[in-house]
Coordinates of C-alpha atoms in Angstrom, one line a residue:
X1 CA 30.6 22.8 0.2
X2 CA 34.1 22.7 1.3
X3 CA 36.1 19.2 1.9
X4 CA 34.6 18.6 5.3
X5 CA 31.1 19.2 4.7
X6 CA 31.0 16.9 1.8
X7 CA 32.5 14.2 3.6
X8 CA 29.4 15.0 5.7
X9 CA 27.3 14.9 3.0
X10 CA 28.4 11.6 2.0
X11 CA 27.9 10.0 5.1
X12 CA 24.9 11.0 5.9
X13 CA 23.7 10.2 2.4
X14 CA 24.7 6.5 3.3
X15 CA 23.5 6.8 6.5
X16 CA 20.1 7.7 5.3
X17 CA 19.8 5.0 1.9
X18 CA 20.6 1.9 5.2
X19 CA 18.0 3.6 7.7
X20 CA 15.2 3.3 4.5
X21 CA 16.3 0.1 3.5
X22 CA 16.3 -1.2 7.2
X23 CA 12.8 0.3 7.3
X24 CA 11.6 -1.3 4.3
X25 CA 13.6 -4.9 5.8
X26 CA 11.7 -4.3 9.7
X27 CA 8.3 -4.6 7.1
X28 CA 9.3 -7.5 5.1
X29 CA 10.2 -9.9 7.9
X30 CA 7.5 -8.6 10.1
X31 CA 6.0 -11.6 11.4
X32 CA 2.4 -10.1 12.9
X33 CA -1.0 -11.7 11.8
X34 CA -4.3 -12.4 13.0
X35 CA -6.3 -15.6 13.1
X36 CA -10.1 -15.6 12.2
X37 CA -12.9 -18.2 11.8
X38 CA -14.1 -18.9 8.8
X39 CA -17.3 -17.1 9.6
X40 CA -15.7 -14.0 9.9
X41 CA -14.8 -13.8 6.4
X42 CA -17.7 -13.9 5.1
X43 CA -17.8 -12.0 1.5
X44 CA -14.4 -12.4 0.6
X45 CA -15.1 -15.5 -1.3
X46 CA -12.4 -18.1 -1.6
X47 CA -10.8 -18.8 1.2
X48 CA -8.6 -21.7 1.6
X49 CA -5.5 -19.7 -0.1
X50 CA -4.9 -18.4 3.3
X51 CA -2.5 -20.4 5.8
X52 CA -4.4 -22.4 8.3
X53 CA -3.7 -22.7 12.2
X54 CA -6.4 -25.5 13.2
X55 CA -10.1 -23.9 12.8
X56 CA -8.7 -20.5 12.3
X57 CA -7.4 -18.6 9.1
X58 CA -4.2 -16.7 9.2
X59 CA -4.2 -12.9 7.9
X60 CA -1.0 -11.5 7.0
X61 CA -0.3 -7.6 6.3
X62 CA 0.2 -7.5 2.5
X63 CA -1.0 -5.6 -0.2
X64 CA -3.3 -8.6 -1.6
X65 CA -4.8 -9.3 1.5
X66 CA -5.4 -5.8 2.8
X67 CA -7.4 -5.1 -0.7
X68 CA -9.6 -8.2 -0.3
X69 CA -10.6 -7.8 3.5
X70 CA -10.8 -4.3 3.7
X71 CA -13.2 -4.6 0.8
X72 CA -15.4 -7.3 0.8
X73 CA -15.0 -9.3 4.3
X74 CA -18.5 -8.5 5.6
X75 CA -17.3 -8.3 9.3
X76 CA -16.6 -5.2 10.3
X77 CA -14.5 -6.4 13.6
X78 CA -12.8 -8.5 10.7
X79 CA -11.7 -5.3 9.0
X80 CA -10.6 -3.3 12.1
X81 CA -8.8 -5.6 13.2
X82 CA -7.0 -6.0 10.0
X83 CA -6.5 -2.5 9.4
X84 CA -4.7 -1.9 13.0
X85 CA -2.4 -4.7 11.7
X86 CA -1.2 -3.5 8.7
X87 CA -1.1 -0.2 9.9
X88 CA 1.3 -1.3 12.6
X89 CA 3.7 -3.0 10.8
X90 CA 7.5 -3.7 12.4
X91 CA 5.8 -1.3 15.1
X92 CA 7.9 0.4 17.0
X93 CA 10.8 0.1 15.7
X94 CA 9.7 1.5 12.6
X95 CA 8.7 4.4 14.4
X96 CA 12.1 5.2 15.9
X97 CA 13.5 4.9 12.5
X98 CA 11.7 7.5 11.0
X99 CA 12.4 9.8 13.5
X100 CA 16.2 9.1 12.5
X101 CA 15.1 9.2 8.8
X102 CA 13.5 13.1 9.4
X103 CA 16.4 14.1 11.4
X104 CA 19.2 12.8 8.8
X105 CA 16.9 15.2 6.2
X106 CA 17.0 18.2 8.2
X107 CA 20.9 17.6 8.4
X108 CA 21.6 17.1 4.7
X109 CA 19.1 20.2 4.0
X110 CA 20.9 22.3 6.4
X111 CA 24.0 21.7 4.7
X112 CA 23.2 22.9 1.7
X113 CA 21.6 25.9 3.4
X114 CA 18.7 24.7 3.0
X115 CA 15.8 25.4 5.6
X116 CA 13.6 22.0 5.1
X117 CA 14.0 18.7 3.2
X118 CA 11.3 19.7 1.3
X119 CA 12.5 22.8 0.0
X120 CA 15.7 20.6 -1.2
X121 CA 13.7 17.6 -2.7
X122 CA 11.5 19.8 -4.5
X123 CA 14.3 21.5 -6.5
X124 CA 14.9 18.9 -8.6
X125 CA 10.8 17.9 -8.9
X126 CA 8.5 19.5 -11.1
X127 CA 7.2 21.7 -8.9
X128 CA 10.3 24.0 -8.2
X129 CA 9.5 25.3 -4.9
X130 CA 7.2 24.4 -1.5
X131 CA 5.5 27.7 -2.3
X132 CA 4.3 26.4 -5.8
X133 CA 3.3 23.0 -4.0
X134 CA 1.2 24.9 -1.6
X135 CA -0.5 27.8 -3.8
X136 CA -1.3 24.4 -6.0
X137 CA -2.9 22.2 -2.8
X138 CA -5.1 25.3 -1.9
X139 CA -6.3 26.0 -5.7
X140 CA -7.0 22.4 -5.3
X141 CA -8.9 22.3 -2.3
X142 CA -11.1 25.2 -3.0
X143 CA -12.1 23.6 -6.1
X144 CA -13.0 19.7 -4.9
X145 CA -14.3 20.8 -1.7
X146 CA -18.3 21.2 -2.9
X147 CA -17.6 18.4 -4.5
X148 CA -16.1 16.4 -2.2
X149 CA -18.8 17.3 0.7
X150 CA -21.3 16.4 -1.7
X151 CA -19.8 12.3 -2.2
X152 CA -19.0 12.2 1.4
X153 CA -23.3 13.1 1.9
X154 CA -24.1 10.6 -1.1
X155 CA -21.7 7.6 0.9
X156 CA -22.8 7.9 4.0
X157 CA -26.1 7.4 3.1
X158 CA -25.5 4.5 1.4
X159 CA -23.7 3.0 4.2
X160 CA -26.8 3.4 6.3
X161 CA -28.8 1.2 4.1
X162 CA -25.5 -0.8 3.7
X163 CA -24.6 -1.4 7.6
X164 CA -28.7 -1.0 8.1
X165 CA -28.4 1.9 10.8
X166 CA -29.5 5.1 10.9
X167 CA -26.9 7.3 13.4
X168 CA -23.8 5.4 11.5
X169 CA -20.3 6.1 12.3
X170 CA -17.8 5.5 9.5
X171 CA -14.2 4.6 10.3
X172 CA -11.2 4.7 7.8
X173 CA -11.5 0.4 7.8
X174 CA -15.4 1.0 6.5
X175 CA -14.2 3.3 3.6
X176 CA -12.7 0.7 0.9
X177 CA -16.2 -1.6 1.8
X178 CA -18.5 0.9 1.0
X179 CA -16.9 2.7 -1.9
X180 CA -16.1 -1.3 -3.3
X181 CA -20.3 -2.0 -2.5
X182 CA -21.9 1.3 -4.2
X183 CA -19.3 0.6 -7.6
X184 CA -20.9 -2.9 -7.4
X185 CA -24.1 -2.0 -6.4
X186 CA -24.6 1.9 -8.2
X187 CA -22.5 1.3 -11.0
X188 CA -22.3 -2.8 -12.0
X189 CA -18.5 -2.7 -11.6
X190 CA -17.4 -6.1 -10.7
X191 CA -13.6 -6.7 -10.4
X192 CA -13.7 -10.4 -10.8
X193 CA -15.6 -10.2 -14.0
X194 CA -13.3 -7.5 -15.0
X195 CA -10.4 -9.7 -14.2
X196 CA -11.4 -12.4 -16.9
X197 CA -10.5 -10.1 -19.3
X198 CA -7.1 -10.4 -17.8
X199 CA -5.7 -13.4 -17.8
X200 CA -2.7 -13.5 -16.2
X201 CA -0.7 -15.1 -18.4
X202 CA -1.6 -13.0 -21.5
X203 CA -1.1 -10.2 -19.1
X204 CA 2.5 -11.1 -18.1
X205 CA 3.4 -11.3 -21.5
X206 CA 1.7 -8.0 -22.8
X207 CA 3.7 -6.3 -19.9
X208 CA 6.7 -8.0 -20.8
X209 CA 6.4 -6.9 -24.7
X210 CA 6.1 -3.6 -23.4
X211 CA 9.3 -3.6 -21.4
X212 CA 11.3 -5.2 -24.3
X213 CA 10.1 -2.8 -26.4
X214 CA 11.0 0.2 -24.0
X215 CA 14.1 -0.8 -22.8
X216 CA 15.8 -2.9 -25.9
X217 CA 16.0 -5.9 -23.6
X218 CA 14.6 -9.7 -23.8
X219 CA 12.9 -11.5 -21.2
X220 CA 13.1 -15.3 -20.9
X221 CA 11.7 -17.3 -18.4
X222 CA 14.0 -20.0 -17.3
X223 CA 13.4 -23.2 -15.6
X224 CA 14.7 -23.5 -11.6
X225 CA 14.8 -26.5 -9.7
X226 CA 16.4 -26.7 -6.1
X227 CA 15.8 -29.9 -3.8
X228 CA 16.3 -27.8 -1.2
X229 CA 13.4 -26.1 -0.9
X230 CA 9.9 -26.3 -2.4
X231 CA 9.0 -24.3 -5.3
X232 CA 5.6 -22.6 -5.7
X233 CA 4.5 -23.2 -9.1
X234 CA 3.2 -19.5 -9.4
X235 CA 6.7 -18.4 -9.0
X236 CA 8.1 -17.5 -12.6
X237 CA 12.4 -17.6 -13.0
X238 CA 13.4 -14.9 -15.8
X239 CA 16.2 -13.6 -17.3
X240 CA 17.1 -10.6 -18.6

């Protein structure tokens, strides 16, 4: 690239690192929730974790949550709801910044006569070329597709005994409930007996002797205190 274009470059390099970091910000302070009775949470267990707004329990789009309702809440209004409302997180305005994300790609890929993002990405991934990527999806696909038709047959007729009809149409917030029900159910895999294998604590510092060992580093936790603000007592302070 001559002087000009890599000026370019550059800009639209930074250009692109504060329109994904905006987009990961527009998420974070998204302030969206539901509120449900208690009755529509029925199968998730404990409860009163969740912020309260009178009678009504408030659902926020996180990671946590999403895996607990889409799972086990019984309701399936419950779990449609929920899944329209972390699927529509810091919508639109997220929306508009993806279309300036794509177009920033195309740009930088063009200048380094390139004819998609992808194409540029992918020379410096393992897979060296869109080509490779695609041979690779279509070997793939021809080999998991029997397969594939035959655990889609095997679900769905759990879920009619599950839901209790017989003409049953699944939608994508039904999945993670009935895959979650048949491991239970099919297989005797229960994640909260699982978990007590896992105690947090011991897991945090397994994780920890792993990192210290990987990166030639030591972790201390440190104590905080700040009468400014109260501190959750979950909340570890370390120090690297």
């Amino acid at each position: 690239l001559n002087e000009e274009k890599k000026l370019l470059f550059d800009q639209k390099t930074l250009l692109l690192s504060e329109k994904k970091r905006l987009f990961e910000h527009n998420i974070q302070i998204d302030k969206s929730f539901i509120a449900v009775a208690a009755e529509e949470l029925e199968g998730v267990g404990e409860i009163n974790f969740f912020e309260r707004a009178e009678e009504k329990y408030i659902l926020r789009p996180n990671y946590p949550t999403y895996n607990l309702i889409m799972q086990k809440a019984k309701n399936r209004d419950t779990r449609e709801k929920y899944y329209y409302l972390f699927r529509d997180q810091a919508f639109p305005e997220n929306q508009l910044i993806l279309e300036e994300i794509r177009k920033i790609r195309s740009e930088l890929a063009q200048l380094l006569g390139k004819t998609t993002f992808s194409r540029l990405d992918l020379e410096s991934q393992m897979a060296k070329s869109l080509e490779q990527v695609e041979n690779f999806l279509f070997e793939l696909k021809e080999k998991t597709t029997r397969e594939a038709k035959n655990e889609k047959k095997l679900l769905t007729e759990y879920a009619k005994n599950l839901f209790q009809q017989n003409e049953l149409i699944i939608f994508p917030w039904d999945v993670p409930y009935i895959i979650h029900n048949y491991e239970k159910d099919c297989f005797a895999i229960d994640e909260e007996k699982i978990s007590q294998f896992f105690e947090l604590e011991n897991s945090f510092k397994k994780l920890f002797e792993i990192i210290e060992s990987f990166f030639g580093i030591e972790i201390c936790e440190i104590m905080y205190e700040n009468n400014d603000w109260k501190i959750d007592k979950r909340i570890k302070f370390l120090e690297l």
